[in-house]
Short mmCIF file of C-alpha atoms in Angstrom, two decimals:
data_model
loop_
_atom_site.label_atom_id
_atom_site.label_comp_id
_atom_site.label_asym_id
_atom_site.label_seq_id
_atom_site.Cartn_x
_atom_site.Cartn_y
_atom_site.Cartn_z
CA UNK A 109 203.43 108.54 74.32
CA UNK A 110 202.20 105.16 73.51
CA UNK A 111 202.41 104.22 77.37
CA UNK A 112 200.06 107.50 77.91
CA UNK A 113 197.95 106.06 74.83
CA UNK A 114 197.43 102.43 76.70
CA UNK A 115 197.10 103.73 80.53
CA UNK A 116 194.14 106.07 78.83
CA UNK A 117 192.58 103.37 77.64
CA UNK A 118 192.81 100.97 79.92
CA UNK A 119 191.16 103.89 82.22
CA UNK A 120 188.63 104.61 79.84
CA UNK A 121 187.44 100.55 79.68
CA UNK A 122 187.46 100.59 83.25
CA UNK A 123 185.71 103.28 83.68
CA UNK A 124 183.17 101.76 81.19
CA UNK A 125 183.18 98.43 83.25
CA UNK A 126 182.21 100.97 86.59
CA UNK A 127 179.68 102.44 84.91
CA UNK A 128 177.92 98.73 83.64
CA UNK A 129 178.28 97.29 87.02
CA UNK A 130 176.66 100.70 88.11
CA UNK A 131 173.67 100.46 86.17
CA UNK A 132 173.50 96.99 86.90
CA UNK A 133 173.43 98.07 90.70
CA UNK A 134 170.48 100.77 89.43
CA UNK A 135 168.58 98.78 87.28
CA UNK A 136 168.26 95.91 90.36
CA UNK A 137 167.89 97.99 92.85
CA UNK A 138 165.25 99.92 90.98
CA UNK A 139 162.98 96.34 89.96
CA UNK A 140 163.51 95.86 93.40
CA UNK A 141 162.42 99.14 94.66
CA UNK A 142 159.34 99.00 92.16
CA UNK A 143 158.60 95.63 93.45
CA UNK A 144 158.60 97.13 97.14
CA UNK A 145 156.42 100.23 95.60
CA UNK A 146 153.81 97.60 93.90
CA UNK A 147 153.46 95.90 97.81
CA UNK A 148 153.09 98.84 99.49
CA UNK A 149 150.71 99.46 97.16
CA UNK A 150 148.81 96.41 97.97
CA UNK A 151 149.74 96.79 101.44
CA UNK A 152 147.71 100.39 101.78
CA UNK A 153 144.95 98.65 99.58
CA UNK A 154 144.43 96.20 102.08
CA UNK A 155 144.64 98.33 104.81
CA UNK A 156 141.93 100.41 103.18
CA UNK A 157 139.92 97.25 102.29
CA UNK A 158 140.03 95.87 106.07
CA UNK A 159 139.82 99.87 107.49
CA UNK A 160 136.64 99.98 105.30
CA UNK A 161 135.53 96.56 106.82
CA UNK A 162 136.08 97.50 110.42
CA UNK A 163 134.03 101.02 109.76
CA UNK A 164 130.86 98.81 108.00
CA UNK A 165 131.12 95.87 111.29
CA UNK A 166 131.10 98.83 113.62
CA UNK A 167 128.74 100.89 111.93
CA UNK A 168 126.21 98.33 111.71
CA UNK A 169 125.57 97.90 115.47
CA UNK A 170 124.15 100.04 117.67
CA UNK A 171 126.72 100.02 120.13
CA UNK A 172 128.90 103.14 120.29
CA UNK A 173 132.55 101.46 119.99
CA UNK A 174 135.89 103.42 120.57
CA UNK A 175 139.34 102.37 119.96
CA UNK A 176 142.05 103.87 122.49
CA UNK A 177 145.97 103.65 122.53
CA UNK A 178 148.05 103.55 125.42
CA UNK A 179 147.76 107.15 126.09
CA UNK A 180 144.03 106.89 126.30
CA UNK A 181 144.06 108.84 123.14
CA UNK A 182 141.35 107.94 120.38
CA UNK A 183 142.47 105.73 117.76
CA UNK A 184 138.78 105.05 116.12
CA UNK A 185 135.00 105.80 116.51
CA UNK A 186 132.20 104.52 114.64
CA UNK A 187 129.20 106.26 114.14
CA UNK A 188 127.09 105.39 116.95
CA UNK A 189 130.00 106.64 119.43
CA UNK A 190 130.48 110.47 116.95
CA UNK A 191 126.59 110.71 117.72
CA UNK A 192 126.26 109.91 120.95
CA UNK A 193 129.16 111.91 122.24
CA UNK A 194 128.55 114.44 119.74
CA UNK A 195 131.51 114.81 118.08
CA UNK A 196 132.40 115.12 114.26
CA UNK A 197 135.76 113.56 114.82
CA UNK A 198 137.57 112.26 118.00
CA UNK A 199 140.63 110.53 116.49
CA UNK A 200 143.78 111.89 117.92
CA UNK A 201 142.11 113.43 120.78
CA UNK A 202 142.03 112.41 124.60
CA UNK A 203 139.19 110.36 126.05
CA UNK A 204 139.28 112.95 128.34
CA UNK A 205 138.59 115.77 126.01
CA UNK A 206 135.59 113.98 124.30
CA UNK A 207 133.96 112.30 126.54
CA UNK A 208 134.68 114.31 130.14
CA UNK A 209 130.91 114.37 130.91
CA UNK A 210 130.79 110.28 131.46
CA UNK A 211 134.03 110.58 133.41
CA UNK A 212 135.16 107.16 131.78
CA UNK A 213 138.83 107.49 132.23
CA UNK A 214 139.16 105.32 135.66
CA UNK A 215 137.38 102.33 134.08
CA UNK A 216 139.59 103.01 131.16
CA UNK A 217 142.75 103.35 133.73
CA UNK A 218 141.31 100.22 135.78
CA UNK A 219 141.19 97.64 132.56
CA UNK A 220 144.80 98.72 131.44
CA UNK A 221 146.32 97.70 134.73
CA UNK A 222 144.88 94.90 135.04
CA UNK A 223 144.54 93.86 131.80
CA UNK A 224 142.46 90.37 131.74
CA UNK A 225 138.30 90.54 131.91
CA UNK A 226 136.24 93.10 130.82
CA UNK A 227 135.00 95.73 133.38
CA UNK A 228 130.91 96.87 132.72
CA UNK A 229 128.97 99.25 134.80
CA UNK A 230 125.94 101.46 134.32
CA UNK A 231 127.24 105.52 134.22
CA UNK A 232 124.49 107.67 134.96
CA UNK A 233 124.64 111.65 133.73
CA UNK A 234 121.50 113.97 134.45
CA UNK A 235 118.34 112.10 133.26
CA UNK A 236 120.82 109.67 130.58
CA UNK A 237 122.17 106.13 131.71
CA UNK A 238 124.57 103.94 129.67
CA UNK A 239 126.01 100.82 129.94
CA UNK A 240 129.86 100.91 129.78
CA UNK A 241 131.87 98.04 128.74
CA UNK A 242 135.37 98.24 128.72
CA UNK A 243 138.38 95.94 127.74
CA UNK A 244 142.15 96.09 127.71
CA UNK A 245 143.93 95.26 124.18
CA UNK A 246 147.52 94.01 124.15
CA UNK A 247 150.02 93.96 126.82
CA UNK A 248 152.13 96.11 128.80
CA UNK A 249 153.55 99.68 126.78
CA UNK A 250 151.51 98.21 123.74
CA UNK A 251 148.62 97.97 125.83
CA UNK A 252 144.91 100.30 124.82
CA UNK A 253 141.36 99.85 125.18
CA UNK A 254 138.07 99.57 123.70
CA UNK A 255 135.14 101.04 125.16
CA UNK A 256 131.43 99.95 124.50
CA UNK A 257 128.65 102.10 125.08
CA UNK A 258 124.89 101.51 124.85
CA UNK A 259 122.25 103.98 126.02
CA UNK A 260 119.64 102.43 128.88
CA UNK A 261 117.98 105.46 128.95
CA UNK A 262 114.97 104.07 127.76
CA UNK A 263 114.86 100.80 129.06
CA UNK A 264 115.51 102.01 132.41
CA UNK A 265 112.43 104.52 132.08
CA UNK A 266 110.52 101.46 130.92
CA UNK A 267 111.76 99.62 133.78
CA UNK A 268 110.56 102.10 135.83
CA UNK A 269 107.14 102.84 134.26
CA UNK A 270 106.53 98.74 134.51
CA UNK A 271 107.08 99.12 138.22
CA UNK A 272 105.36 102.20 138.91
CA UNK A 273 102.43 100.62 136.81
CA UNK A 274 102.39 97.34 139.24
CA UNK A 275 102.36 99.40 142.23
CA UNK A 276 99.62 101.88 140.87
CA UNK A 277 97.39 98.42 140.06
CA UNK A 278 97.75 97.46 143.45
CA UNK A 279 97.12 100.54 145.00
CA UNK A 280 94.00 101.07 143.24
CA UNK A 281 92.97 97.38 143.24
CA UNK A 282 93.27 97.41 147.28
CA UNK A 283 90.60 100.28 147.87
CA UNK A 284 87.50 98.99 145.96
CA UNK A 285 88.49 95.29 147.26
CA UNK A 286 88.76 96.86 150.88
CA UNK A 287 85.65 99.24 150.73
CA UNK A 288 84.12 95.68 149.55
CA UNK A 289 85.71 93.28 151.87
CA UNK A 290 84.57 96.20 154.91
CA UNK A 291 80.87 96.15 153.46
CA UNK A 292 80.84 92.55 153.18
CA UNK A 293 81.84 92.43 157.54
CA UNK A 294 78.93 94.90 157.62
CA UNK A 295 75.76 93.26 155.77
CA UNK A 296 74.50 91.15 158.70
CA UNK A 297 70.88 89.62 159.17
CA UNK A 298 69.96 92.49 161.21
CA UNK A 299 70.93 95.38 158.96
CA UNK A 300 69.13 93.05 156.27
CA UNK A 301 66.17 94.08 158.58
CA UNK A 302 66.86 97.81 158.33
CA UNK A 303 65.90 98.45 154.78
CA UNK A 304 67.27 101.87 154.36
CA UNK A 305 70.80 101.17 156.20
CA UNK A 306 70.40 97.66 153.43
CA UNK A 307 69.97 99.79 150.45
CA UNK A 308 72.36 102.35 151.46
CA UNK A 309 75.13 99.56 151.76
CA UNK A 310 73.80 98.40 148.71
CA UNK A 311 74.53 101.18 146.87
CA UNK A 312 77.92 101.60 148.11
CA UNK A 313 78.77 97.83 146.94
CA UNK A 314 77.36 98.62 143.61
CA UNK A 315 79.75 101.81 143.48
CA UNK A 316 82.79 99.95 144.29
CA UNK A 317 81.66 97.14 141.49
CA UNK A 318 81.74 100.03 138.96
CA UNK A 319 84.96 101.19 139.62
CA UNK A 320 86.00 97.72 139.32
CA UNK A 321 84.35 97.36 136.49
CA UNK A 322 85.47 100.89 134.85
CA UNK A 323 89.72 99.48 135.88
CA UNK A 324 89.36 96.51 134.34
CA UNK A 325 87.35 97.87 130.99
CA UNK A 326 89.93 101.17 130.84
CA UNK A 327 92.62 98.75 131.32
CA UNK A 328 91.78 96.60 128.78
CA UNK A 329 90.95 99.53 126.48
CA UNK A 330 94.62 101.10 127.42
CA UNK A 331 96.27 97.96 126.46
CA UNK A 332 94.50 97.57 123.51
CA UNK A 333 95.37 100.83 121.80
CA UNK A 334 99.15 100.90 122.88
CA UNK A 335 99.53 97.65 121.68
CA UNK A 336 98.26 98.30 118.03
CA UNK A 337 95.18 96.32 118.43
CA UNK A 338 92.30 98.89 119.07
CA UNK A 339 90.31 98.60 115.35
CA UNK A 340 89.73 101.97 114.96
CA UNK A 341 87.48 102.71 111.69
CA UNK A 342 88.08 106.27 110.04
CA UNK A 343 84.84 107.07 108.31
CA UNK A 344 83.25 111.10 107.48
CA UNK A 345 81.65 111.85 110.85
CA UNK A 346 80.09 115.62 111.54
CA UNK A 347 81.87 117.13 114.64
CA UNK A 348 78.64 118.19 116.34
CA UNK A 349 77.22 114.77 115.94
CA UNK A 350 80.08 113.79 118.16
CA UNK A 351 80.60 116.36 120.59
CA UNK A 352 76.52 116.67 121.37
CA UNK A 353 76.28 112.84 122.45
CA UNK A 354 79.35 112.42 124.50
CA UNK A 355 77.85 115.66 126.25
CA UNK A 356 74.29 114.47 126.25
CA UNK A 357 75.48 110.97 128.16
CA UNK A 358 77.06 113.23 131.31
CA UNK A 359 74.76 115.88 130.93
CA UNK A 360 72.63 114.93 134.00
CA UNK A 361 75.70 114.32 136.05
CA UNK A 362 76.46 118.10 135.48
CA UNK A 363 72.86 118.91 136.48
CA UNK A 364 73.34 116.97 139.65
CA UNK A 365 75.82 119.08 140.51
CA UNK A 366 74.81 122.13 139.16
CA UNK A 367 77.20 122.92 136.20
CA UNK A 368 75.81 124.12 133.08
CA UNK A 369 77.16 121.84 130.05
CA UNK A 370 77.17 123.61 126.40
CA UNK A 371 78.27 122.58 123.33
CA UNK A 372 79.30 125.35 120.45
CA UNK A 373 80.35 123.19 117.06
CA UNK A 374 79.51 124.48 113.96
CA UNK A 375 77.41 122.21 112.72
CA UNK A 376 79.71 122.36 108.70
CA UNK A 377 82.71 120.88 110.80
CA UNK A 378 83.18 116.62 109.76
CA UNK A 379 85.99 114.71 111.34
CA UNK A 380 87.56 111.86 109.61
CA UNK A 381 87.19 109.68 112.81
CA UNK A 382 86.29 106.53 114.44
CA UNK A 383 83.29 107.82 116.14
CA UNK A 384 83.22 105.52 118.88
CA UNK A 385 86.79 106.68 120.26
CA UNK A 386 86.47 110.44 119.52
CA UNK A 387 83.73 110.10 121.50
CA UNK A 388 85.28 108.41 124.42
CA UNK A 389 87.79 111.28 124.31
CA UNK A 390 85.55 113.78 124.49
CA UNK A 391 83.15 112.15 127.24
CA UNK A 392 86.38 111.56 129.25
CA UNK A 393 87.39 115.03 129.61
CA UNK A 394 83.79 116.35 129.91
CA UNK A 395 83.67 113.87 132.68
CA UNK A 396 87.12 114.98 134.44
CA UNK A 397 85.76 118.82 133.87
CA UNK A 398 82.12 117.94 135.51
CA UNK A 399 84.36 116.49 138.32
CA UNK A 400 86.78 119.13 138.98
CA UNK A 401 84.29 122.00 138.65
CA UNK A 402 82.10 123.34 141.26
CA UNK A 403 78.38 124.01 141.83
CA UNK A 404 77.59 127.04 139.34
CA UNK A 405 80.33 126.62 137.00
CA UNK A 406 80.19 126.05 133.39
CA UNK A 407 81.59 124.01 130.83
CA UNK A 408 81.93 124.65 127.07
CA UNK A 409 82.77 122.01 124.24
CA UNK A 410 84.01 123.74 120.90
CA UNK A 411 85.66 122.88 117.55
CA UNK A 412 87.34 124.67 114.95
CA UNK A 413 89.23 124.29 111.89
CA UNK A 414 92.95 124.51 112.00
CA UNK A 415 94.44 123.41 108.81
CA UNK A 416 93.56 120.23 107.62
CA UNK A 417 92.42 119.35 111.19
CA UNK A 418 89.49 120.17 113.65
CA UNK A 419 90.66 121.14 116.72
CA UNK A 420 87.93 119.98 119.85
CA UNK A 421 88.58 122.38 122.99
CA UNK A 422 86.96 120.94 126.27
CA UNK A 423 86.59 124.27 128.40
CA UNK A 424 85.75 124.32 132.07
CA UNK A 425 85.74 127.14 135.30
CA UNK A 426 86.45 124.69 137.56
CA UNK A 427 89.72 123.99 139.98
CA UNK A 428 92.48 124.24 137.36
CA UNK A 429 95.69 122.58 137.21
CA UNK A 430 99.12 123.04 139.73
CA UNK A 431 101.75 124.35 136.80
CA UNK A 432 104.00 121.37 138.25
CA UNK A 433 101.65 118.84 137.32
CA UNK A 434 100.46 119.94 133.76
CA UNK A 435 103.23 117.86 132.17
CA UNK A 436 102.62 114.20 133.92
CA UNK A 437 98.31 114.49 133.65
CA UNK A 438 98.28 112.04 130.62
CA UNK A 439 100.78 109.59 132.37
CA UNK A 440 98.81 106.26 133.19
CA UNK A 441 96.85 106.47 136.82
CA UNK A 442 98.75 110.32 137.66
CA UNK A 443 95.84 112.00 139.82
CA UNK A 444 96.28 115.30 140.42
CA UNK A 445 96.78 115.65 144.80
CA UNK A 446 94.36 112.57 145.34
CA UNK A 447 93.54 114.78 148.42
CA UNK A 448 92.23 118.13 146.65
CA UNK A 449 90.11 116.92 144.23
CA UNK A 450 88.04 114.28 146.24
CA UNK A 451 85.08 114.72 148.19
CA UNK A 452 83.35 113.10 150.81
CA UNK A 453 81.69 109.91 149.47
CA UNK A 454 83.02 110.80 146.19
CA UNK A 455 84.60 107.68 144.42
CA UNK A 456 88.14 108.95 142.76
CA UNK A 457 89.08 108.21 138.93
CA UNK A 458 91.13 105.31 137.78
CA UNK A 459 93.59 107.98 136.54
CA UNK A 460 93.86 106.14 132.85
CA UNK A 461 90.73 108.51 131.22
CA UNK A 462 93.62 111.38 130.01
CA UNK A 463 95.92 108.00 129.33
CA UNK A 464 93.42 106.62 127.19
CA UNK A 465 92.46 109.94 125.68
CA UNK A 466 96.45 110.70 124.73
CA UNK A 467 96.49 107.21 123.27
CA UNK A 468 93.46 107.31 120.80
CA UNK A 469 94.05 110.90 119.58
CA UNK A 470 97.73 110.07 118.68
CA UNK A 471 96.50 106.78 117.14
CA UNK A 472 94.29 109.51 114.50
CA UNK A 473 97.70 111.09 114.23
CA UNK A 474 96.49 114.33 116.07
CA UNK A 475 98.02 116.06 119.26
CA UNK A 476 96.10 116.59 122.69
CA UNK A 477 97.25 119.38 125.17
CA UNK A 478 95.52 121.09 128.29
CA UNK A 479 95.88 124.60 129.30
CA UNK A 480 95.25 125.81 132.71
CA UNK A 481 95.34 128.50 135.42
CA UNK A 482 95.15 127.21 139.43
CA UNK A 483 91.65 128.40 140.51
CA UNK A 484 90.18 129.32 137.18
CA UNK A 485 89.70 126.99 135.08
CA UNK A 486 91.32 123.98 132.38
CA UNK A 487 91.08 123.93 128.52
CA UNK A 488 92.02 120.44 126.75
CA UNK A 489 92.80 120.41 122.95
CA UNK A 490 92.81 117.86 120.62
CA UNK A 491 92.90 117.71 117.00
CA UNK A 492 91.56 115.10 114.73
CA UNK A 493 91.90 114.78 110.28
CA UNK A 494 89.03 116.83 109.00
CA UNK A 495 87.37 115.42 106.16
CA UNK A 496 88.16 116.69 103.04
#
């Protein structure tokens, strides 16, 4: 019995001693598992710390950036690359899926067999252009991408507008300089002698000397305004005041030709305007009305009140406008089919008047539109601030 007594508690103390080394085991394994717990901790703030970093550095360029694995599958977007691709969230999708309109998946498939420099080129999609950068990251099966995109869009339309503009100087540079250099071979000391044929010549150097002289003032006057620099003074103007002498300056140009010129403003209407440029508006498209209007037609100036604007309409019976061309007329030196709308001996526009026009409304912060129907006629609105 007292052998049973001792083997019991011998087991017993051993058992004890199992149970101590156990929770010695626990209690070190647990600091040490807390201790992992407290760096992961740290760990994941990090992460979030240097995830949040990467998001502001991306966010705060303009450049649309995105992140791609090995699979070509979207690890990160910033902002700029959601918007432009219009998507709330591409991560864990397939460049493919997102962006399948810029078909960027050889460049992307280029760069991650080759690995080394970055590949660029220009991707252009309907009326859009971007610049695509991309670059391999890591090596081999660890191996993605990042892609950089920019939209050119409107740098290549500059581009293109600074070009067109060059060639459009030129082109209307070289006729007044050759109609000039051509009367120039043809003043001689006879035709001196003829003093009709001299006057006649005359006339047609002093023609070509106004054009010049209208290209280089409407130039200036364009450059001016869409530079910032025009001063234009806003002071409490009556509408009729304004409309009455821009028509009174052309009005025997119309009677040359035959086209009565009326103004209907009622005369309570006042403009918050700088009365020298409202004017020039209106004068300009009386004068493109006179000059696409024939004998016996008629042209009407009127204002209204729309709001807390006055709204000028410039109404004439004349040629109208080609539906096709209605949207480009206020582009800088656009003539509607050069050939249509000149005569014989008629000297053509610069084509900046409805330029210039655009420019000086907008700088009042109103809006200028034309309406027209081929063959029977063109209205132009613009609107101005009305006084209060």
């Amino acid at each position: 019995m007292q052998i049973l007594l001792d083997v019991a508690i011998v087991a017993i103390f051993m058992l004890l001693v199992l149970l101590w080394l156990l929770k010695q085991f626990y209690d070190t394994r647990g600091y040490e598992l807390g201790a992992q717990t407290r760096e992961l901790h740290l760990l994941e703030r990090e992460h979030e710390n240097q995830r949040q970093r990467l998001t502001a550095l991306t966010n705060i360029t303009s450049d649309a950036l995105i992140l791609l694995d090995a699979n070509a599958r979207v690890l990160f977007m910033n902002d700029s690359a959601k918007s432009l691709i219009a998507v709330s969230d591409g991560v864990g999708r397939s460049l493919g899926e997102i962006a399948w309109a810029l078909d960027l998946q050889p460049l992307v498939d280029q760069v991650m067999n080759e690995g080394g420099e970055a590949i660029g080129q220009t991707v252009v999609k309907g009326e859009r252009a971007f610049d695509v950068r991309v670059r391999a990251i890591g090596k081999a099966a660890h191996s993605g991408a990042l892609i950089g995109l920019n939209e050119v869009t409107a740098l290549q339309r500059l581009g293109r507008a600074r070009r067109e503009f060059v060639a459009n100087i030129s082109h209307e540079l070289r006729t007044p300089i050759t109609s000039l250099q051509l009367l120039a071979e043809t003043i001689s000391i006879d035709t001196l002698d003829d003093r009709d044929l001299a006057l006649e010549l005359l006339g047609k150097l002093r023609a070509q000397l106004d054009l010049l002289h209208q290209l280089t003032d409407e130039l200036m006057d364009l450059a001016l305004i869409e530079s910032g620099q025009a001063a234009i003074k806003l002071i409490q103007v009556p509408a009729i005041e304004l409309a009455n002498e821009a028509a009174d300056s052309l009005r025997p140009q119309a009677e040359r030709k035959g086209i009565a010129l009326t103004v209907a403003v009622p005369s309570d209407l006042h403009v918050l305007a700088d009365p020298q440029g409202i004017r020039k508006v209106i004068a300009n498209l009386i004068h493109n009305a006179i000059k696409f209007t024939n004998s016996g037609g008629c042209i009407e100036v009127r204002a209204a009140r729309r709001g807390d604007n006055i709204e000028f309409a410039v109404a004439d019976s004349g040629i109208g406008i080609p539906s096709n061309d209605l949207p480009r007329i206020f582009e800088r030196f656009y003539k509607v089919d050069r050939a249509r709308v000149r005569r014989a001996g008629e000297l053509s526009g610069t084509g900046l008047g409805l330029a210039i026009a655009k420019h000086m409304v907008e700088a009042h912060g109103g809006k200028i539109r034309a309406e027209s129907i081929e063959g029977k006629g063109s209205t132009f609105y613009f609107t101005v601030p009305a006084a209060r």
